[in-house]
Amino acid sequence: MSRAGFVVALMAILLGMSGCGQRLRPKLAEEQPAVAEPCAEVKVSAYLFDAKLRMEGKPRSFRLEIFLADSVAALAGRAYLGRGALRGRLTADSLLVYFPSRDEYVEESTTALLSASECLGSGGEVNLLKLFTSTPDEVLDSRRFLIAVDASGSRKRCQVSAEDCPWKIDLLYDRDDDSWRLREFAVDNGRDMRLTAKRRTFKKHTSIDRSRFHVPIPATAALIRP
């Protein structure tokens, strides 16, 4: 399945939530016990999205929290009934997400996620974290992606696609001082999946416990490939 930019990570996460992808055998290594650390907080920007995934005609709604620090983002997903859906960590070049209700996890380099695309081939390196505060036309390779931009005042709408690829991604940003902030996005794989999300809240300066960036994977968890 083709992916691009920031939504590469979200599509991988949601494919795991929906039960798609290849499930591999559980890890053989024993789970390492948690190591106690001094209480510490990390300064972050906090996003909360209302998201909806429709796959094969079946809708699923949930909330996605993203806590963005300088070089890493913590991810947390929760269904509206309060059940924890996922916990993850995203860096400039890697993604790790654990789904406790399914005891499964995704662990990939962003390069591998892009290279898995059936129509893009080798995608090279893309810093996904930059797409929280920069628009695709500023950070994606225009030789590999088709990027349409419509800017009006403090809003900027971008559509990302690629030649001979079935998917398309729409992203809406608003201006925040000297950078852009992702406000809404929609991903359509051109076949049977559509993901939409709207930002409910955003806090530019807040603090979270450092443990939110730790994603312990139980020894029983099985690796899935989006």
PDB file of C-alpha atoms in Angstrom:
ATOM      1  CA  MET A   1       0.000   0.000   0.000  1.00  0.00           C
ATOM      2  CA  SER A   2       1.402   3.380  -0.998  1.00  0.00           C
ATOM      3  CA  ARG A   3       2.226   5.982   1.626  1.00  0.00           C
ATOM      4  CA  ALA A   4       3.774   9.428   1.821  1.00  0.00           C
ATOM      5  CA  GLY A   5       4.842  12.056   4.286  1.00  0.00           C
ATOM      6  CA  PHE A   6       3.392  12.407   7.747  1.00  0.00           C
ATOM      7  CA  VAL A   7       0.444  10.155   6.922  1.00  0.00           C
ATOM      8  CA  VAL A   8       2.839   7.288   6.199  1.00  0.00           C
ATOM      9  CA  ALA A   9       2.949   6.779   9.925  1.00  0.00           C
ATOM     10  CA  LEU A  10      -0.785   7.195  10.446  1.00  0.00           C
ATOM     11  CA  MET A  11      -1.653   4.739   7.691  1.00  0.00           C
ATOM     12  CA  ALA A  12       0.717   2.172   9.138  1.00  0.00           C
ATOM     13  CA  ILE A  13      -0.818   2.688  12.586  1.00  0.00           C
ATOM     14  CA  LEU A  14      -4.375   2.392  11.327  1.00  0.00           C
ATOM     15  CA  LEU A  15      -3.676  -0.631   9.165  1.00  0.00           C
ATOM     16  CA  GLY A  16      -2.492  -2.296  12.334  1.00  0.00           C
ATOM     17  CA  MET A  17      -5.655  -1.215  14.166  1.00  0.00           C
ATOM     18  CA  SER A  18      -7.883  -2.619  11.459  1.00  0.00           C
ATOM     19  CA  GLY A  19      -6.202  -6.019  11.481  1.00  0.00           C
ATOM     20  CA  CYS A  20      -4.682  -5.737   7.995  1.00  0.00           C
ATOM     21  CA  GLY A  21      -1.100  -6.572   7.244  1.00  0.00           C
ATOM     22  CA  GLN A  22       1.086  -9.627   7.748  1.00  0.00           C
ATOM     23  CA  ARG A  23       1.244 -10.983  11.316  1.00  0.00           C
ATOM     24  CA  LEU A  24       4.567 -12.596  12.139  1.00  0.00           C
ATOM     25  CA  ARG A  25       5.412 -14.903  15.017  1.00  0.00           C
ATOM     26  CA  PRO A  26       5.803 -13.444  18.526  1.00  0.00           C
ATOM     27  CA  LYS A  27       9.155 -12.223  19.740  1.00  0.00           C
ATOM     28  CA  LEU A  28      11.283 -14.937  21.287  1.00  0.00           C
ATOM     29  CA  ALA A  29      13.234 -12.709  23.646  1.00  0.00           C
ATOM     30  CA  GLU A  30      11.849 -12.284  27.127  1.00  0.00           C
ATOM     31  CA  GLU A  31      10.339  -8.949  28.007  1.00  0.00           C
ATOM     32  CA  GLN A  32      12.789  -6.718  29.803  1.00  0.00           C
ATOM     33  CA  PRO A  33      11.647  -5.328  33.155  1.00  0.00           C
ATOM     34  CA  ALA A  34      11.020  -1.614  33.327  1.00  0.00           C
ATOM     35  CA  VAL A  35      13.928   0.413  34.629  1.00  0.00           C
ATOM     36  CA  ALA A  36      13.039   3.044  37.182  1.00  0.00           C
ATOM     37  CA  GLU A  37      14.078   6.545  36.150  1.00  0.00           C
ATOM     38  CA  PRO A  38      14.058   9.825  37.997  1.00  0.00           C
ATOM     39  CA  CYS A  39      10.803  11.687  37.465  1.00  0.00           C
ATOM     40  CA  ALA A  40      11.324  13.935  34.468  1.00  0.00           C
ATOM     41  CA  GLU A  41       9.103  15.925  32.180  1.00  0.00           C
ATOM     42  CA  VAL A  42       9.623  16.785  28.522  1.00  0.00           C
ATOM     43  CA  LYS A  43       8.483  19.999  26.836  1.00  0.00           C
ATOM     44  CA  VAL A  44       6.233  19.213  23.867  1.00  0.00           C
ATOM     45  CA  SER A  45       3.619  20.533  21.495  1.00  0.00           C
ATOM     46  CA  ALA A  46       0.421  18.526  21.994  1.00  0.00           C
ATOM     47  CA  TYR A  47      -2.058  17.660  19.236  1.00  0.00           C
ATOM     48  CA  LEU A  48      -5.426  15.948  19.646  1.00  0.00           C
ATOM     49  CA  PHE A  49      -7.183  14.736  16.486  1.00  0.00           C
ATOM     50  CA  ASP A  50     -10.699  13.398  16.013  1.00  0.00           C
ATOM     51  CA  ALA A  51     -10.136  10.663  13.446  1.00  0.00           C
ATOM     52  CA  LYS A  52     -12.342   8.372  11.421  1.00  0.00           C
ATOM     53  CA  LEU A  53     -11.248   5.359   9.429  1.00  0.00           C
ATOM     54  CA  ARG A  54     -13.527   3.773   6.843  1.00  0.00           C
ATOM     55  CA  MET A  55     -12.255   0.492   5.448  1.00  0.00           C
ATOM     56  CA  GLU A  56     -14.274  -1.850   3.273  1.00  0.00           C
ATOM     57  CA  GLY A  57     -17.377   0.174   4.150  1.00  0.00           C
ATOM     58  CA  LYS A  58     -16.887  -0.161   7.911  1.00  0.00           C
ATOM     59  CA  PRO A  59     -16.326   3.067   9.905  1.00  0.00           C
ATOM     60  CA  ARG A  60     -14.250   3.377  13.070  1.00  0.00           C
ATOM     61  CA  SER A  61     -13.828   6.555  15.114  1.00  0.00           C
ATOM     62  CA  PHE A  62     -11.109   7.287  17.661  1.00  0.00           C
ATOM     63  CA  ARG A  63      -8.943  10.051  19.071  1.00  0.00           C
ATOM     64  CA  LEU A  64      -5.266  10.351  18.271  1.00  0.00           C
ATOM     65  CA  GLU A  65      -2.865  12.206  20.572  1.00  0.00           C
ATOM     66  CA  ILE A  66       0.524  13.309  19.281  1.00  0.00           C
ATOM     67  CA  PHE A  67       3.146  14.865  21.564  1.00  0.00           C
ATOM     68  CA  LEU A  68       5.888  16.469  19.492  1.00  0.00           C
ATOM     69  CA  ALA A  69       9.319  17.151  20.990  1.00  0.00           C
ATOM     70  CA  ASP A  70      12.467  18.279  19.165  1.00  0.00           C
ATOM     71  CA  SER A  71      13.463  14.938  17.689  1.00  0.00           C
ATOM     72  CA  VAL A  72      10.715  12.493  18.658  1.00  0.00           C
ATOM     73  CA  ALA A  73       6.925  12.265  18.914  1.00  0.00           C
ATOM     74  CA  ALA A  74       4.900  10.151  21.329  1.00  0.00           C
ATOM     75  CA  LEU A  75       1.673   8.661  19.934  1.00  0.00           C
ATOM     76  CA  ALA A  76      -1.437   7.533  21.785  1.00  0.00           C
ATOM     77  CA  GLY A  77      -4.752   6.384  20.354  1.00  0.00           C
ATOM     78  CA  ARG A  78      -7.958   5.877  22.258  1.00  0.00           C
ATOM     79  CA  ALA A  79     -11.385   4.712  21.156  1.00  0.00           C
ATOM     80  CA  TYR A  80     -14.331   6.838  22.258  1.00  0.00           C
ATOM     81  CA  LEU A  81     -15.379   4.224  24.782  1.00  0.00           C
ATOM     82  CA  GLY A  82     -12.077   4.800  26.573  1.00  0.00           C
ATOM     83  CA  ARG A  83     -10.252   1.659  25.547  1.00  0.00           C
ATOM     84  CA  GLY A  84      -6.594   2.175  24.738  1.00  0.00           C
ATOM     85  CA  ALA A  85      -5.975   1.562  21.035  1.00  0.00           C
ATOM     86  CA  LEU A  86      -2.268   2.174  20.600  1.00  0.00           C
ATOM     87  CA  ARG A  87       0.938   3.562  22.046  1.00  0.00           C
ATOM     88  CA  GLY A  88       3.873   4.547  19.886  1.00  0.00           C
ATOM     89  CA  ARG A  89       6.946   6.584  19.126  1.00  0.00           C
ATOM     90  CA  LEU A  90       7.887   8.352  15.898  1.00  0.00           C
ATOM     91  CA  THR A  91      11.332   9.735  15.079  1.00  0.00           C
ATOM     92  CA  ALA A  92      12.767  11.315  11.945  1.00  0.00           C
ATOM     93  CA  ASP A  93      13.544   7.872  10.531  1.00  0.00           C
ATOM     94  CA  SER A  94      11.582   5.231  12.456  1.00  0.00           C
ATOM     95  CA  LEU A  95       8.152   4.227  13.715  1.00  0.00           C
ATOM     96  CA  LEU A  96       7.245   1.934  16.636  1.00  0.00           C
ATOM     97  CA  VAL A  97       3.602   1.321  17.600  1.00  0.00           C
ATOM     98  CA  TYR A  98       2.112  -1.236  20.004  1.00  0.00           C
ATOM     99  CA  PHE A  99      -1.567  -2.263  19.937  1.00  0.00           C
ATOM    100  CA  PRO A 100      -2.372  -3.680  23.418  1.00  0.00           C
ATOM    101  CA  SER A 101      -5.819  -5.038  22.582  1.00  0.00           C
ATOM    102  CA  ARG A 102      -4.333  -7.176  19.795  1.00  0.00           C
ATOM    103  CA  ASP A 103      -0.898  -7.704  21.367  1.00  0.00           C
ATOM    104  CA  GLU A 104       0.725  -6.705  18.073  1.00  0.00           C
ATOM    105  CA  TYR A 105       3.261  -4.094  17.101  1.00  0.00           C
ATOM    106  CA  VAL A 106       4.638  -2.268  14.052  1.00  0.00           C
ATOM    107  CA  GLU A 107       8.334  -1.431  13.875  1.00  0.00           C
ATOM    108  CA  GLU A 108       9.714   0.030  10.661  1.00  0.00           C
ATOM    109  CA  SER A 109      12.139   2.581   9.359  1.00  0.00           C
ATOM    110  CA  THR A 110      10.417   5.381   7.473  1.00  0.00           C
ATOM    111  CA  THR A 111      12.600   4.559   4.491  1.00  0.00           C
ATOM    112  CA  ALA A 112      11.255   1.003   4.518  1.00  0.00           C
ATOM    113  CA  LEU A 113       7.688   2.276   4.719  1.00  0.00           C
ATOM    114  CA  LEU A 114       8.211   4.440   1.665  1.00  0.00           C
ATOM    115  CA  SER A 115      10.160   1.770  -0.193  1.00  0.00           C
ATOM    116  CA  ALA A 116       7.267  -0.658   0.354  1.00  0.00           C
ATOM    117  CA  SER A 117       5.183   1.451  -2.001  1.00  0.00           C
ATOM    118  CA  GLU A 118       4.195  -0.512  -5.079  1.00  0.00           C
ATOM    119  CA  CYS A 119       4.528   2.496  -7.366  1.00  0.00           C
ATOM    120  CA  LEU A 120       7.145   4.788  -5.824  1.00  0.00           C
ATOM    121  CA  GLY A 121       9.943   2.285  -5.508  1.00  0.00           C
ATOM    122  CA  SER A 122      12.773   3.431  -3.271  1.00  0.00           C
ATOM    123  CA  GLY A 123      11.547   6.597  -1.597  1.00  0.00           C
ATOM    124  CA  GLY A 124      14.739   7.720   0.107  1.00  0.00           C
ATOM    125  CA  GLU A 125      14.670   9.422   3.473  1.00  0.00           C
ATOM    126  CA  VAL A 126      11.793  11.622   4.604  1.00  0.00           C
ATOM    127  CA  ASN A 127      11.780  13.320   7.980  1.00  0.00           C
ATOM    128  CA  LEU A 128       8.181  12.757   9.057  1.00  0.00           C
ATOM    129  CA  LEU A 129       8.516  15.059  12.060  1.00  0.00           C
ATOM    130  CA  LYS A 130       9.015  18.060   9.778  1.00  0.00           C
ATOM    131  CA  LEU A 131       5.529  17.615   8.345  1.00  0.00           C
ATOM    132  CA  PHE A 132       3.996  18.675  11.652  1.00  0.00           C
ATOM    133  CA  THR A 133       5.351  22.206  11.201  1.00  0.00           C
ATOM    134  CA  SER A 134       6.193  22.373   7.466  1.00  0.00           C
ATOM    135  CA  THR A 135       3.987  21.811   4.448  1.00  0.00           C
ATOM    136  CA  PRO A 136       4.718  19.055   1.884  1.00  0.00           C
ATOM    137  CA  ASP A 137       5.912  21.498  -0.786  1.00  0.00           C
ATOM    138  CA  GLU A 138       8.632  22.594   1.640  1.00  0.00           C
ATOM    139  CA  VAL A 139       9.975  19.163   2.619  1.00  0.00           C
ATOM    140  CA  LEU A 140       8.949  16.520   0.051  1.00  0.00           C
ATOM    141  CA  ASP A 141      10.891  15.821  -3.133  1.00  0.00           C
ATOM    142  CA  SER A 142       8.904  17.354  -6.009  1.00  0.00           C
ATOM    143  CA  ARG A 143      10.610  14.927  -8.397  1.00  0.00           C
ATOM    144  CA  ARG A 144       8.923  12.007  -6.657  1.00  0.00           C
ATOM    145  CA  PHE A 145       5.614  13.526  -5.539  1.00  0.00           C
ATOM    146  CA  LEU A 146       2.938  15.620  -7.226  1.00  0.00           C
ATOM    147  CA  ILE A 147       2.080  18.449  -4.829  1.00  0.00           C
ATOM    148  CA  ALA A 148      -0.770  20.896  -5.440  1.00  0.00           C
ATOM    149  CA  VAL A 149      -0.899  23.942  -3.167  1.00  0.00           C
ATOM    150  CA  ASP A 150      -3.725  26.400  -2.477  1.00  0.00           C
ATOM    151  CA  ALA A 151      -2.738  29.148  -0.036  1.00  0.00           C
ATOM    152  CA  SER A 152      -5.147  31.747   1.293  1.00  0.00           C
ATOM    153  CA  GLY A 153      -4.299  34.047   4.169  1.00  0.00           C
ATOM    154  CA  SER A 154      -3.286  32.010   7.196  1.00  0.00           C
ATOM    155  CA  ARG A 155      -4.405  28.668   5.668  1.00  0.00           C
ATOM    156  CA  LYS A 156      -2.603  26.395   3.259  1.00  0.00           C
ATOM    157  CA  ARG A 157      -4.102  23.319   1.642  1.00  0.00           C
ATOM    158  CA  CYS A 158      -1.919  20.712  -0.045  1.00  0.00           C
ATOM    159  CA  GLN A 159      -2.774  17.619  -2.041  1.00  0.00           C
ATOM    160  CA  VAL A 160      -0.060  14.985  -2.400  1.00  0.00           C
ATOM    161  CA  SER A 161      -0.088  12.201  -4.969  1.00  0.00           C
ATOM    162  CA  ALA A 162       2.349  10.417  -7.253  1.00  0.00           C
ATOM    163  CA  GLU A 163       2.250   9.504 -10.895  1.00  0.00           C
ATOM    164  CA  ASP A 164       0.673   6.100 -11.573  1.00  0.00           C
ATOM    165  CA  CYS A 165      -0.206   5.673  -7.858  1.00  0.00           C
ATOM    166  CA  PRO A 166      -3.856   5.223  -6.777  1.00  0.00           C
ATOM    167  CA  TRP A 167      -3.650   7.103  -3.453  1.00  0.00           C
ATOM    168  CA  LYS A 168      -3.994  10.773  -2.630  1.00  0.00           C
ATOM    169  CA  ILE A 169      -3.527  12.780   0.538  1.00  0.00           C
ATOM    170  CA  ASP A 170      -5.132  16.125   1.410  1.00  0.00           C
ATOM    171  CA  LEU A 171      -3.638  18.231   4.212  1.00  0.00           C
ATOM    172  CA  LEU A 172      -4.792  21.535   5.649  1.00  0.00           C
ATOM    173  CA  TYR A 173      -2.444  23.729   7.678  1.00  0.00           C
ATOM    174  CA  ASP A 174      -2.878  26.968   9.551  1.00  0.00           C
ATOM    175  CA  ARG A 175      -0.212  29.520  10.322  1.00  0.00           C
ATOM    176  CA  ASP A 176       1.363  29.580  13.767  1.00  0.00           C
ATOM    177  CA  ASP A 177       3.952  32.346  14.092  1.00  0.00           C
ATOM    178  CA  ASP A 178       6.748  31.352  11.693  1.00  0.00           C
ATOM    179  CA  SER A 179       5.623  27.799  10.999  1.00  0.00           C
ATOM    180  CA  TRP A 180       2.643  25.797   9.777  1.00  0.00           C
ATOM    181  CA  ARG A 181       0.552  23.476  11.935  1.00  0.00           C
ATOM    182  CA  LEU A 182      -1.346  20.481  10.605  1.00  0.00           C
ATOM    183  CA  ARG A 183      -5.067  21.095  11.095  1.00  0.00           C
ATOM    184  CA  GLU A 184      -6.845  18.442   9.022  1.00  0.00           C
ATOM    185  CA  PHE A 185      -5.905  15.571   6.758  1.00  0.00           C
ATOM    186  CA  ALA A 186      -7.574  12.972   4.578  1.00  0.00           C
ATOM    187  CA  VAL A 187      -5.984   9.858   3.105  1.00  0.00           C
ATOM    188  CA  ASP A 188      -7.618   7.839   0.327  1.00  0.00           C
ATOM    189  CA  ASN A 189      -5.818   4.718  -0.881  1.00  0.00           C
ATOM    190  CA  GLY A 190      -7.855   4.695  -4.092  1.00  0.00           C
ATOM    191  CA  ARG A 191      -9.416   1.357  -3.297  1.00  0.00           C
ATOM    192  CA  ASP A 192     -11.167   0.573  -0.033  1.00  0.00           C
ATOM    193  CA  MET A 193      -9.786   2.836   2.691  1.00  0.00           C
ATOM    194  CA  ARG A 194     -10.277   6.455   3.655  1.00  0.00           C
ATOM    195  CA  LEU A 195      -8.886   8.106   6.774  1.00  0.00           C
ATOM    196  CA  THR A 196      -9.921  11.592   7.865  1.00  0.00           C
ATOM    197  CA  ALA A 197      -8.911  13.600  10.924  1.00  0.00           C
ATOM    198  CA  LYS A 198      -9.563  17.067  12.314  1.00  0.00           C
ATOM    199  CA  ARG A 199      -7.511  18.716  14.992  1.00  0.00           C
ATOM    200  CA  ARG A 200      -9.584  19.191  18.118  1.00  0.00           C
ATOM    201  CA  THR A 201      -7.001  20.939  20.298  1.00  0.00           C
ATOM    202  CA  PHE A 202      -3.406  22.104  20.097  1.00  0.00           C
ATOM    203  CA  LYS A 203      -1.098  23.258  22.879  1.00  0.00           C
ATOM    204  CA  LYS A 204       2.156  24.758  21.746  1.00  0.00           C
ATOM    205  CA  HIS A 205       3.898  24.533  25.117  1.00  0.00           C
ATOM    206  CA  THR A 206       3.092  21.803  27.612  1.00  0.00           C
ATOM    207  CA  SER A 207       4.917  19.065  29.518  1.00  0.00           C
ATOM    208  CA  ILE A 208       4.473  15.308  29.663  1.00  0.00           C
ATOM    209  CA  ASP A 209       6.263  12.603  31.585  1.00  0.00           C
ATOM    210  CA  ARG A 210       9.303  11.164  29.823  1.00  0.00           C
ATOM    211  CA  SER A 211       7.750   7.701  30.113  1.00  0.00           C
ATOM    212  CA  ARG A 212       5.228   8.625  27.383  1.00  0.00           C
ATOM    213  CA  PHE A 213       8.050   8.164  24.871  1.00  0.00           C
ATOM    214  CA  HIS A 214       8.794   4.619  26.064  1.00  0.00           C
ATOM    215  CA  VAL A 215       6.958   1.853  24.222  1.00  0.00           C
ATOM    216  CA  PRO A 216       7.478  -1.464  26.044  1.00  0.00           C
ATOM    217  CA  ILE A 217       6.764  -4.460  23.813  1.00  0.00           C
ATOM    218  CA  PRO A 218       5.723  -7.659  25.647  1.00  0.00           C
ATOM    219  CA  ALA A 219       7.488 -10.887  24.714  1.00  0.00           C
ATOM    220  CA  THR A 220       4.127 -12.275  23.555  1.00  0.00           C
ATOM    221  CA  ALA A 221       3.580  -9.482  21.014  1.00  0.00           C
ATOM    222  CA  ALA A 222       3.603 -10.359  17.327  1.00  0.00           C
ATOM    223  CA  LEU A 223       5.211  -8.151  14.681  1.00  0.00           C
ATOM    224  CA  ILE A 224       2.922  -7.042  11.858  1.00  0.00           C
ATOM    225  CA  ARG A 225       3.953  -5.676   8.496  1.00  0.00           C
ATOM    226  CA  PRO A 226       1.662  -2.995   7.010  1.00  0.00           C
TER     227      PRO A 226
END
